[in-house]
Coordinates of C-alpha atoms and ligand atoms in Angstrom, one line a residue:
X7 CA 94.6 79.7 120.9
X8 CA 95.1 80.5 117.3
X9 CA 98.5 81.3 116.0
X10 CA 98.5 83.6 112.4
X11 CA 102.2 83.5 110.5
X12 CA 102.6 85.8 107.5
X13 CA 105.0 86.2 105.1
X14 CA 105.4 89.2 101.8
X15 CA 106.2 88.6 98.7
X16 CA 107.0 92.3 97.2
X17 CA 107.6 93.4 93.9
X18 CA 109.7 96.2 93.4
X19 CA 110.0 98.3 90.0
X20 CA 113.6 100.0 90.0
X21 CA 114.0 103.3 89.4
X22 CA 116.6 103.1 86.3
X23 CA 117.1 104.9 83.1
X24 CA 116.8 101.9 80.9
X25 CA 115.3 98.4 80.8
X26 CA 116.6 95.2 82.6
X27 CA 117.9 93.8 79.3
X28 CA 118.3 96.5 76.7
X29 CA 118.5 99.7 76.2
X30 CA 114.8 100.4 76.2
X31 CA 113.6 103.6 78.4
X32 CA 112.5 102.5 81.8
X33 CA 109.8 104.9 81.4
X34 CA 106.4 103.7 83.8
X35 CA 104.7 107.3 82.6
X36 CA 104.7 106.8 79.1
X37 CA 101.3 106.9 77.9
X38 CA 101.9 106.0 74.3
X39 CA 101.2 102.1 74.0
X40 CA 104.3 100.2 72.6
X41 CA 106.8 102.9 72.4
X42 CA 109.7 101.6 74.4
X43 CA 110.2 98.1 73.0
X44 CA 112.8 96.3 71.1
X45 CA 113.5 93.6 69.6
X46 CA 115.1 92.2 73.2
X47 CA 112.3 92.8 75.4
X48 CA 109.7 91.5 72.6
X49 CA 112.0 88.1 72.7
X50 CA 112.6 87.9 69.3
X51 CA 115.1 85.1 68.4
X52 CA 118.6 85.5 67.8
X53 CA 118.8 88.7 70.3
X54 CA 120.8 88.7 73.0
X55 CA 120.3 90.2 76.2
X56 CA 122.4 92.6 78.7
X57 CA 122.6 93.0 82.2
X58 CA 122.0 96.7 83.7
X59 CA 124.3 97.4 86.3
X60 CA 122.3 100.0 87.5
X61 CA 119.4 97.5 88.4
X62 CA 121.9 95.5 90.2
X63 CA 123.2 98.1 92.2
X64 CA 120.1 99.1 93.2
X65 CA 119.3 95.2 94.3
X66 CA 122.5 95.6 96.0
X67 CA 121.8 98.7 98.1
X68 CA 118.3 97.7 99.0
X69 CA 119.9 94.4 100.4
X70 CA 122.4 95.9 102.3
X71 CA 119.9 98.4 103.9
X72 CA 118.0 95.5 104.6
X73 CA 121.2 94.0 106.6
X74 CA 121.0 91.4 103.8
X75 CA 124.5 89.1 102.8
X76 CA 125.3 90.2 99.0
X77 CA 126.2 86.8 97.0
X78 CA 129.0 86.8 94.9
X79 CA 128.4 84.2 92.4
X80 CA 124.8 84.4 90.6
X81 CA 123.2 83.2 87.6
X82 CA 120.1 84.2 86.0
X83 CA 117.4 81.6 85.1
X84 CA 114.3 81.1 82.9
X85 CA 110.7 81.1 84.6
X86 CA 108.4 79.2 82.3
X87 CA 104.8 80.3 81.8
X88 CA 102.5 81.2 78.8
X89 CA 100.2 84.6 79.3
X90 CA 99.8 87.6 76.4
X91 CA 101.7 89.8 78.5
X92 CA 105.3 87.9 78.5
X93 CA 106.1 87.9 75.2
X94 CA 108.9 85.4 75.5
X95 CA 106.6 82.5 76.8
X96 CA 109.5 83.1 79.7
X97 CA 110.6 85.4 82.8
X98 CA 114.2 85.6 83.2
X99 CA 114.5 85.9 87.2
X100 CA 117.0 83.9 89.4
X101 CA 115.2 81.1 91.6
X102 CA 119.0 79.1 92.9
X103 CA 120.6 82.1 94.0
X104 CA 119.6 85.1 94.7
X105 CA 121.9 87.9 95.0
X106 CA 120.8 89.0 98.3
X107 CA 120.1 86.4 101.2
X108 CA 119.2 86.5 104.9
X109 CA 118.4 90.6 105.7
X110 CA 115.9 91.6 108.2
X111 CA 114.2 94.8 109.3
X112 CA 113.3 95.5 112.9
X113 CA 109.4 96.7 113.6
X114 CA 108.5 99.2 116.6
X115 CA 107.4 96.5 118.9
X116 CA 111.1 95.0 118.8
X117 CA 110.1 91.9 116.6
X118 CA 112.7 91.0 113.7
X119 CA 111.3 90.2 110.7
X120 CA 113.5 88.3 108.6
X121 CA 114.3 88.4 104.8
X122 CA 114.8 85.1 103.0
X123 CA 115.6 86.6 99.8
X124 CA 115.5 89.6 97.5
X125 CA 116.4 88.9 93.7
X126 CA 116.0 90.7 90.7
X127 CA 113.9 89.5 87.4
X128 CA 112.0 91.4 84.6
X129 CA 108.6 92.9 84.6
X130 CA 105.5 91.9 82.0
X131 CA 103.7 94.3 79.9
X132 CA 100.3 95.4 80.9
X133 CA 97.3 93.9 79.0
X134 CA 93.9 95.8 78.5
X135 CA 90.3 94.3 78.0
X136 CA 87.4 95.7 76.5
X137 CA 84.2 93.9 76.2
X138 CA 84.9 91.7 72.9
X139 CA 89.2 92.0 72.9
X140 CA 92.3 93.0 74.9
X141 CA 95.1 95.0 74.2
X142 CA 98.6 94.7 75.4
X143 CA 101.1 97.4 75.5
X144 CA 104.5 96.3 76.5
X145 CA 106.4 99.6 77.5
X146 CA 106.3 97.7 81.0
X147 CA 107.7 94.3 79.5
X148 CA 111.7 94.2 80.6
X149 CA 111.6 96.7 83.3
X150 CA 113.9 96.1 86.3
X151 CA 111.8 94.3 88.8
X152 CA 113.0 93.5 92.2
X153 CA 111.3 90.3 94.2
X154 CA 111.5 90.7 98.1
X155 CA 110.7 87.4 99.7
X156 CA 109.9 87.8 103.6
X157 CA 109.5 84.3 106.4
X158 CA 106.8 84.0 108.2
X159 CA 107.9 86.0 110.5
X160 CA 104.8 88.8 110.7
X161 CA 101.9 87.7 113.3
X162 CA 98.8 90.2 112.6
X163 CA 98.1 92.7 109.9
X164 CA 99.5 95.8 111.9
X165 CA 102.6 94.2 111.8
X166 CA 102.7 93.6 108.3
X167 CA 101.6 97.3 107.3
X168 CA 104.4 98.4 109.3
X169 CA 106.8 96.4 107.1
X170 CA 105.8 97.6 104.2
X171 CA 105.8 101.1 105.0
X172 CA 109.6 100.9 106.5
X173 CA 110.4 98.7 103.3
X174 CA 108.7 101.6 101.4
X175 CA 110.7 104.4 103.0
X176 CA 113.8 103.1 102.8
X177 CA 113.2 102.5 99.0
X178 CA 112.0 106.1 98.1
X179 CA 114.6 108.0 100.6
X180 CA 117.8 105.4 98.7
X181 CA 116.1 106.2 95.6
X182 CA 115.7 102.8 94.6
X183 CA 112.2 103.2 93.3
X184 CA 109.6 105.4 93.4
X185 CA 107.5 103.3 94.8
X186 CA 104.1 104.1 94.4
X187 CA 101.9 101.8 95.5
X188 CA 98.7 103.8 92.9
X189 CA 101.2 103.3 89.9
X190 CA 102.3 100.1 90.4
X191 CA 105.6 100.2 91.4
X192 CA 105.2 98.5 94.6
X193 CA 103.2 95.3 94.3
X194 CA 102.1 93.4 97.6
X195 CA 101.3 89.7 98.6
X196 CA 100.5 88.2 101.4
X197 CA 100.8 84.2 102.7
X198 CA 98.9 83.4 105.6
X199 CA 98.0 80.4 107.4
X200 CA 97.2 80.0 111.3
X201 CA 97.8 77.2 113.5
X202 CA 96.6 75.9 117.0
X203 CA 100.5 75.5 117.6
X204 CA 102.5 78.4 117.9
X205 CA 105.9 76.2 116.7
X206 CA 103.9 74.8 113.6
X207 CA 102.8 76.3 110.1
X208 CA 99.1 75.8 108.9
X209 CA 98.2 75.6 105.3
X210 CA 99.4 78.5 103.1
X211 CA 96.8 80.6 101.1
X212 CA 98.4 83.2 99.3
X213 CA 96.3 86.7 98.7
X214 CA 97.1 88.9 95.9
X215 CA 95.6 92.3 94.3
X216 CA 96.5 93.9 97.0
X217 CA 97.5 97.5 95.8
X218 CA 97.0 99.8 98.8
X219 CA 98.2 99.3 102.8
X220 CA 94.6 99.5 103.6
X221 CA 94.3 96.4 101.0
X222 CA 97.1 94.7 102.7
X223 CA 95.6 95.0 106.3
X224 CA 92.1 94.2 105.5
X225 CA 92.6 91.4 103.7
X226 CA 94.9 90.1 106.7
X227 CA 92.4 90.5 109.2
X228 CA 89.7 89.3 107.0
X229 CA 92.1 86.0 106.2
X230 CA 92.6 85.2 109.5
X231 CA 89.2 85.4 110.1
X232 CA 88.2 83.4 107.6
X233 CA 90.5 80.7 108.4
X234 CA 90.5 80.9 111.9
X235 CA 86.4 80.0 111.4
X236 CA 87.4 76.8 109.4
X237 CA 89.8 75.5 111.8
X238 CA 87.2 75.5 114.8
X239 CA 84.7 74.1 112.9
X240 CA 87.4 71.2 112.3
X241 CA 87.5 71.6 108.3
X242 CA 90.4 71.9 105.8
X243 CA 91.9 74.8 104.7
X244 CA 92.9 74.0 100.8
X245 CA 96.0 75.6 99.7
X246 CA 95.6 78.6 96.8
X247 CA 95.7 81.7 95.7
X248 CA 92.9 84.1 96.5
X249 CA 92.3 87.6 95.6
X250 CA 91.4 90.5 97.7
X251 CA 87.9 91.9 96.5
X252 CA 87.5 95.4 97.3
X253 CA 84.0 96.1 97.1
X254 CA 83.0 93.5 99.0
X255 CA 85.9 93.3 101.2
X256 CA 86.8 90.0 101.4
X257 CA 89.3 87.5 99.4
X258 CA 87.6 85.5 96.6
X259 CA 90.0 82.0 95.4
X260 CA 91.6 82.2 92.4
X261 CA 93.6 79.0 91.5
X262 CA 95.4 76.1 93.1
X263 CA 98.9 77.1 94.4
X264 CA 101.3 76.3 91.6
X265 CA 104.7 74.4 92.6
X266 CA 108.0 75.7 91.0
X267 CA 108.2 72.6 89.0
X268 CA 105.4 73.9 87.4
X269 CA 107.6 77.0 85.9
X270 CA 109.9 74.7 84.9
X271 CA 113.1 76.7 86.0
X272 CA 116.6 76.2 83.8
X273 CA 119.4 78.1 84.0
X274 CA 119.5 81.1 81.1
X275 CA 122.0 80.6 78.7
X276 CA 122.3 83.3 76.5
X277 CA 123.8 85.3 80.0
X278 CA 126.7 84.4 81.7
X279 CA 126.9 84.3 85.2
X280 CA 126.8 87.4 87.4
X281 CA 130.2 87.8 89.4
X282 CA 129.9 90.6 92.6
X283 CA 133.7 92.1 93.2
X284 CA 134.7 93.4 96.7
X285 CA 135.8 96.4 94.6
X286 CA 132.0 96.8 92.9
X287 CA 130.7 95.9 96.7
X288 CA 132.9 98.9 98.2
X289 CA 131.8 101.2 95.5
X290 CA 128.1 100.5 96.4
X291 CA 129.2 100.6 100.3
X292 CA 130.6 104.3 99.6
X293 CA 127.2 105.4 98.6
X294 CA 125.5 103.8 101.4
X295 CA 122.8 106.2 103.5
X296 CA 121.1 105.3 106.5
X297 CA 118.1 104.4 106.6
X298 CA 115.2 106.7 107.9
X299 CA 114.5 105.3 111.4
X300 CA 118.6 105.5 111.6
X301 CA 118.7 109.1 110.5
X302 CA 115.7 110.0 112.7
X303 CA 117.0 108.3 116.3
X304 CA 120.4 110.1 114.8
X305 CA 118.7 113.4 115.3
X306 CA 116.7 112.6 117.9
X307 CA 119.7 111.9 120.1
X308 CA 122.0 115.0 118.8
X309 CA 119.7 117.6 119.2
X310 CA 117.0 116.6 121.2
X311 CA 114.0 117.1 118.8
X312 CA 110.9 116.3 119.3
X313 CA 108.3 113.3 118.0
X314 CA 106.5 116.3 116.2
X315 CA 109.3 118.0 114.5
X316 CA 110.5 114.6 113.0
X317 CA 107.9 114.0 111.5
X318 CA 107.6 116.8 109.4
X319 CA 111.0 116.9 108.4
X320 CA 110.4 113.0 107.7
X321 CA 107.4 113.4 105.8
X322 CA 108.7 114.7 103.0
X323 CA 112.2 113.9 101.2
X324 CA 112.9 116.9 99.9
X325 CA 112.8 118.3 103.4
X326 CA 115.0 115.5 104.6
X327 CA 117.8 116.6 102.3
X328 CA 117.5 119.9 102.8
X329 CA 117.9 120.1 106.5
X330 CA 120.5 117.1 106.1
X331 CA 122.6 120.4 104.2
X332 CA 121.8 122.7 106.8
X333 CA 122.7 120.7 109.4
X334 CA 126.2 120.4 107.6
X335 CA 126.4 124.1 106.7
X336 CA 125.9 125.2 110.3
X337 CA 128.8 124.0 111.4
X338 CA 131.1 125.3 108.6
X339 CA 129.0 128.6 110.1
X340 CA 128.8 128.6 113.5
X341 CA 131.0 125.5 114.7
X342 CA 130.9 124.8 118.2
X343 CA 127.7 127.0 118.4
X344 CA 126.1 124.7 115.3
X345 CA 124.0 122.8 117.9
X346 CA 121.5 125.6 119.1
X347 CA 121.3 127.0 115.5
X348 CA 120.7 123.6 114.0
X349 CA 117.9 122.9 117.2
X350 CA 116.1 126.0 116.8
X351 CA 116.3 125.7 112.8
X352 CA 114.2 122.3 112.9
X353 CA 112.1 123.0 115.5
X354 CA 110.8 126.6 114.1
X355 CA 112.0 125.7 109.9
X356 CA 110.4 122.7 109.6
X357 CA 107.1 123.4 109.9
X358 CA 107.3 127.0 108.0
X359 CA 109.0 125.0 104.8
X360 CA 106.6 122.0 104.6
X361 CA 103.8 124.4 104.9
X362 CA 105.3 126.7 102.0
X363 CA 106.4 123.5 100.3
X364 CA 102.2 123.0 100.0
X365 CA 101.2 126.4 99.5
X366 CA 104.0 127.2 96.8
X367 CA 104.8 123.5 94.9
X368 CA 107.6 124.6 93.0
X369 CA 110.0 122.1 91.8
X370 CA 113.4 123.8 92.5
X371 CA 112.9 125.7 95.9
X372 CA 115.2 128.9 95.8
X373 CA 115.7 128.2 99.6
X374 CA 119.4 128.3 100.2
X375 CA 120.8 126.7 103.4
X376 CA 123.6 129.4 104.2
X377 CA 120.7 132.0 103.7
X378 CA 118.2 130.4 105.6
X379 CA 120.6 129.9 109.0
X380 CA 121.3 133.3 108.8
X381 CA 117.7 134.8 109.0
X382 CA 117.4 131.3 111.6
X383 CA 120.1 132.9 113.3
X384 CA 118.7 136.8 113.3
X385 CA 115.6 134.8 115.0
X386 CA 117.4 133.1 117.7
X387 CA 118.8 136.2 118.6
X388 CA 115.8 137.9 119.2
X389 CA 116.6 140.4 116.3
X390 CA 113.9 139.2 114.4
X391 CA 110.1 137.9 116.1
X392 CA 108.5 134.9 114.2
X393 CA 106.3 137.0 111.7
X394 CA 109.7 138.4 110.1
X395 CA 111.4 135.4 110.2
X396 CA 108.7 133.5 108.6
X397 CA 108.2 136.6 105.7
X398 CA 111.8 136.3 105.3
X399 CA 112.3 132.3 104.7
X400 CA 109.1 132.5 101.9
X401 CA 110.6 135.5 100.2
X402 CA 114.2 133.0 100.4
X403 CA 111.9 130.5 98.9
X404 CA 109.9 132.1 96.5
X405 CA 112.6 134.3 95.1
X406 CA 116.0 133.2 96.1
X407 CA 117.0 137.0 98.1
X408 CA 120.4 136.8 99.7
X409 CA 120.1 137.9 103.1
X410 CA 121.3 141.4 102.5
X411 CA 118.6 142.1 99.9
X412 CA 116.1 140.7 102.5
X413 CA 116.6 143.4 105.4
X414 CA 116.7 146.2 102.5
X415 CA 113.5 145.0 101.3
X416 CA 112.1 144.8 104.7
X417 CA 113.3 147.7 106.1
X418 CA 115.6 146.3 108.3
X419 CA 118.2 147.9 108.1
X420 CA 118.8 148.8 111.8
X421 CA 119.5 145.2 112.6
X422 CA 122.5 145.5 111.2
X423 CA 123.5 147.6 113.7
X424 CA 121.8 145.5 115.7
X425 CA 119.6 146.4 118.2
X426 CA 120.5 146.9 121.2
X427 CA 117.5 145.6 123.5
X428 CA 119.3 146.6 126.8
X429 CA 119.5 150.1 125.6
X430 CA 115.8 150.4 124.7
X431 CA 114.9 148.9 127.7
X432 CA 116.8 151.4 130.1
X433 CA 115.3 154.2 128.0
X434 CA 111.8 153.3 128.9
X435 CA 112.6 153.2 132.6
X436 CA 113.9 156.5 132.4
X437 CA 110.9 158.0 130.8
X438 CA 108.4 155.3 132.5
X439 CA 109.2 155.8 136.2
X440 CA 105.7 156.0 137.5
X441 CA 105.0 153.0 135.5
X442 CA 107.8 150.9 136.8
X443 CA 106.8 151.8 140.2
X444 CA 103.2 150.7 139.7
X445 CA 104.8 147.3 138.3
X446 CA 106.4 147.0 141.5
X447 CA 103.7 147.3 143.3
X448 CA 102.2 144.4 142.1
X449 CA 100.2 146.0 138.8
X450 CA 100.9 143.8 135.8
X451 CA 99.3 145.1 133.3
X452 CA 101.5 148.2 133.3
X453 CA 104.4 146.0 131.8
X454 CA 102.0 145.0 128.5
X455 CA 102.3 149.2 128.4
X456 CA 106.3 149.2 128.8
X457 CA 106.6 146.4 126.2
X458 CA 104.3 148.2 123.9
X459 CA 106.8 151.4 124.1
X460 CA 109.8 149.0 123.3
X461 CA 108.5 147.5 120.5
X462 CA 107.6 150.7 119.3
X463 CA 111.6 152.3 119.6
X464 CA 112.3 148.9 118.0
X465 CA 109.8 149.3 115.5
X466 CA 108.8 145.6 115.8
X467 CA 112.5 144.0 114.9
X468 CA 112.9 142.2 118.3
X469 CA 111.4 139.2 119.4
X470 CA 108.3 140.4 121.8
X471 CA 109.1 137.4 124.2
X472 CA 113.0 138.3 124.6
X473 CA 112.4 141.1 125.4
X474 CA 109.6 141.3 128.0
X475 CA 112.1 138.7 129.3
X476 CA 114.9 141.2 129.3
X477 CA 112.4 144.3 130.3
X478 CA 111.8 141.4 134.1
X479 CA 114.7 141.3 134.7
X480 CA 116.0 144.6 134.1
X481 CA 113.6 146.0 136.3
X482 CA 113.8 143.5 139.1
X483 CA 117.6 143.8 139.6
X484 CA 117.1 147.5 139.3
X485 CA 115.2 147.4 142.2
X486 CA 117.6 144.9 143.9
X487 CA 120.3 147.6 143.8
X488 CA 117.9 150.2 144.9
X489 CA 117.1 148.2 148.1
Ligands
LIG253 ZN1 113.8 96.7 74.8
LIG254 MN1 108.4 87.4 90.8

């Protein structure tokens, strides 16, 4: 047997207005080389740097999500190493203490994988070679950048995709970052090392270039291939960093592992120590959301949704929110009767938004969640049938009608006075008697007829199904009373 143990290293870029240290833009579109600098995040001498708070918080949040414990005493420090694109010769990041220790997050399959540490440190600028000399542009240099540090916890590559895409999710929905694993804001590595015993680590070899999920689980499998082969031939597995080649799809060394005496780590003096108050901590708790698997098995539970609906509402935050509102407004609406209103408006809403959402991408949807229960509510009803209801939520979208301008635009007028199915219905019995009889009999297809004249009293305003529903039972406890 051949045990694999893998751990992530993950770099985060925060979403914040400014830089880490200054008051540079945190701007990861800019396209203009060199526009957001200063003389901070260039390192000149004599400046001085500052510590965002909003970077912090955002370190904070993330850890607590994670079920991390928040440290309140933390320093920064100085990571030593020469490249073009640190132009201080030096990272500040915090290698003693980090300000968040011992989270975990919990897969699907029940197994707990556990966060040793998540600390915040700056990002590099971003260097560009052409065939006789590079570039560098250092709008990136200074950015907020958040390290997550995982234990070995993860045992095959499925299991270490599905970490990153929770860790993913919970970033985007808490706004933390954006996340995008094609822009760089999410950065993965992976440390692997098998073992013929299950209680005992094998050699490390640390993988990086890995900028896609696929990346990170092909280069997992091929990893443990690779060194899985090397063990049952009996031969060494050397410790180092190896890169994930995507073409030819499989992970090329790189360099000998360095050690962290190598960086040469000292604590940074030009910034004092970072003190966490209960009172800054409670402020951050405040604003705490769940987290997406929390809010989904919330649902799930209330209203009895379905795998399908949840994951249309969940595939798309916008979405999340705005049925998050909805949910709220329906019981300032309908209070004890919220639930069926709220049920009915994520199973049938959902999918009619997202698709409108991709048919229509406009930034501010006019959709308004008062507006929307309402025509939800015409639906449930029976008032309305699907077609309507579905007209009426994209004209909501696309241009913001309150409900009364809906039904005067659509003619539908009558449902204010609602219809009243029960009197349609007893009106084609009067004038259908022959066909009724024939029903009886044991004709069906006489009641497609009967519905046919309903709808056409109604002039297509009620649901087809309620009412053939209505129209069976009508006529069988007509005939009840009869015998
Ligand atoms: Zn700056
Ligand atoms: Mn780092």
């Amino acid at each position: 047997m051949i045990f694999p143990r893998i751990g992530l290293e993950i770099h985060i870029e925060a979403k914040t207005k400014t830089k880490m240290f200054c008051n540079c833009l945190n701007e990861p579109n800019e396209n203009r080389p060199n526009k957001n600098i200063c003389p901070i995040c260039l390192g000149y001498p004599g400046t001085l740097p500052l510590i965002n708070k909003e970077a912090i918080n955002k370190v904070i949040l993330l850890g607590l999500l994670c079920h991390g414990e928040v440290e309140k005493f933390t320093f920064f420090e100085r990571k030593h190493y020469f490249y073009p694109d640190l132009p201080k010769g030096y990272q500040i990041s915090q290698y003693q203490k980090p300000i968040i220790k011992n989270g975990k997050i919990t897969l699907s399959n029940g197994r707990v994988i556990r966060i040793k540490r998540i600390h915040i440190e700056e990002d590099t600028g971003k260097l560009y070679h052409y065939k006789d000399y590079s570039l560098v542009d250092y709008n990136r240099a200074g950015v907020p950048l958040i390290e997550l540090v995982t234990e070995p916890d993860i045992t095959n590559s499925q299991e270490a995709y599905e970490f990153a895409k929770k860790l993913r999710e919970i970033l985007v929905f808490n706004e933390i970052s954006n996340a995008s694993m094609e822009k760089g804001h999410l950065r993965l590595e992976a440390n692997i090392s098998v073992s013929k015993k299950p209680d005992r680590l094998g050699t490390k070899v640390e993988i990086k270039n890995l900028n896609s999920f696929k990346s990170l689980k092909d280069s997992i499998d091929y990893e443990i291939k690779r060194q899985t082969n090397l063990i049952k031939k009996n031969k060494k597995i050397i410790q180092q960093t190896r890169g994930w080649n995507e073409k030819l799809k499989k992970t090329v060394p790189q360099r000998a592992k360095e050690e962290a005496e190598d960086y040469r780590y000292f604590i940074e003096p030009d910034i004092p120590p970072l003190l966490i108050s209960k009172q800054w901590l409670n402020e951050i708790k405040k604003s705490l959301k769940k987290t997406p698997q929390e809010l989904k098995k919330d649902l799930k539970n209330k209203y009895d949704l379905g795998e399908k609906t949840l994951e249309t509402i969940f595939s798309n935050k916008t979405l999340v929110e705005f049925f998050s509102e909805v949910e709220k407004k329906a019981y300032e609406i309908f209070k004890n009767k919220a639930s069926e209103v709220i049920k009915t408006s994520f199973n049938f809403g959902a999918g009619v938004i997202l698709n409108l959402m991709h048919q229509y991408p406009i930034d501010a949807s006019k959709l308004k969640t008062e507006e929307f229960l309402k025509i939800i509510e015409l639906y449930q009803q029976g008032k309305i049938n699907n077609l309507i209801a579905k007209k009426l939520i994209k004209d909501q979208y696309l241009e913001g009608l309150t409900i009364a301008q809906l039904i005067k635009k659509h003619n539908l007028d009558n449902i204010n006075r609602s219809i009243d199915i029960q009197k349609i219905i007893e009106q084609i019995l009067k004038y259908n008697k022959s066909a009724v009889k024939s029903y009886l009999d044991g004709n069906e297809k006489v009641l497609q007829f009967l519905i046919g004249q309903g709808m056409k009293i109604a002039q297509g305003k009620i649901d087809p199904k309620t009412f053939k529903d209505k129209l069976i039972e009508t006529i069988k406890s007509t005939k009840l009373i009869k015998e």
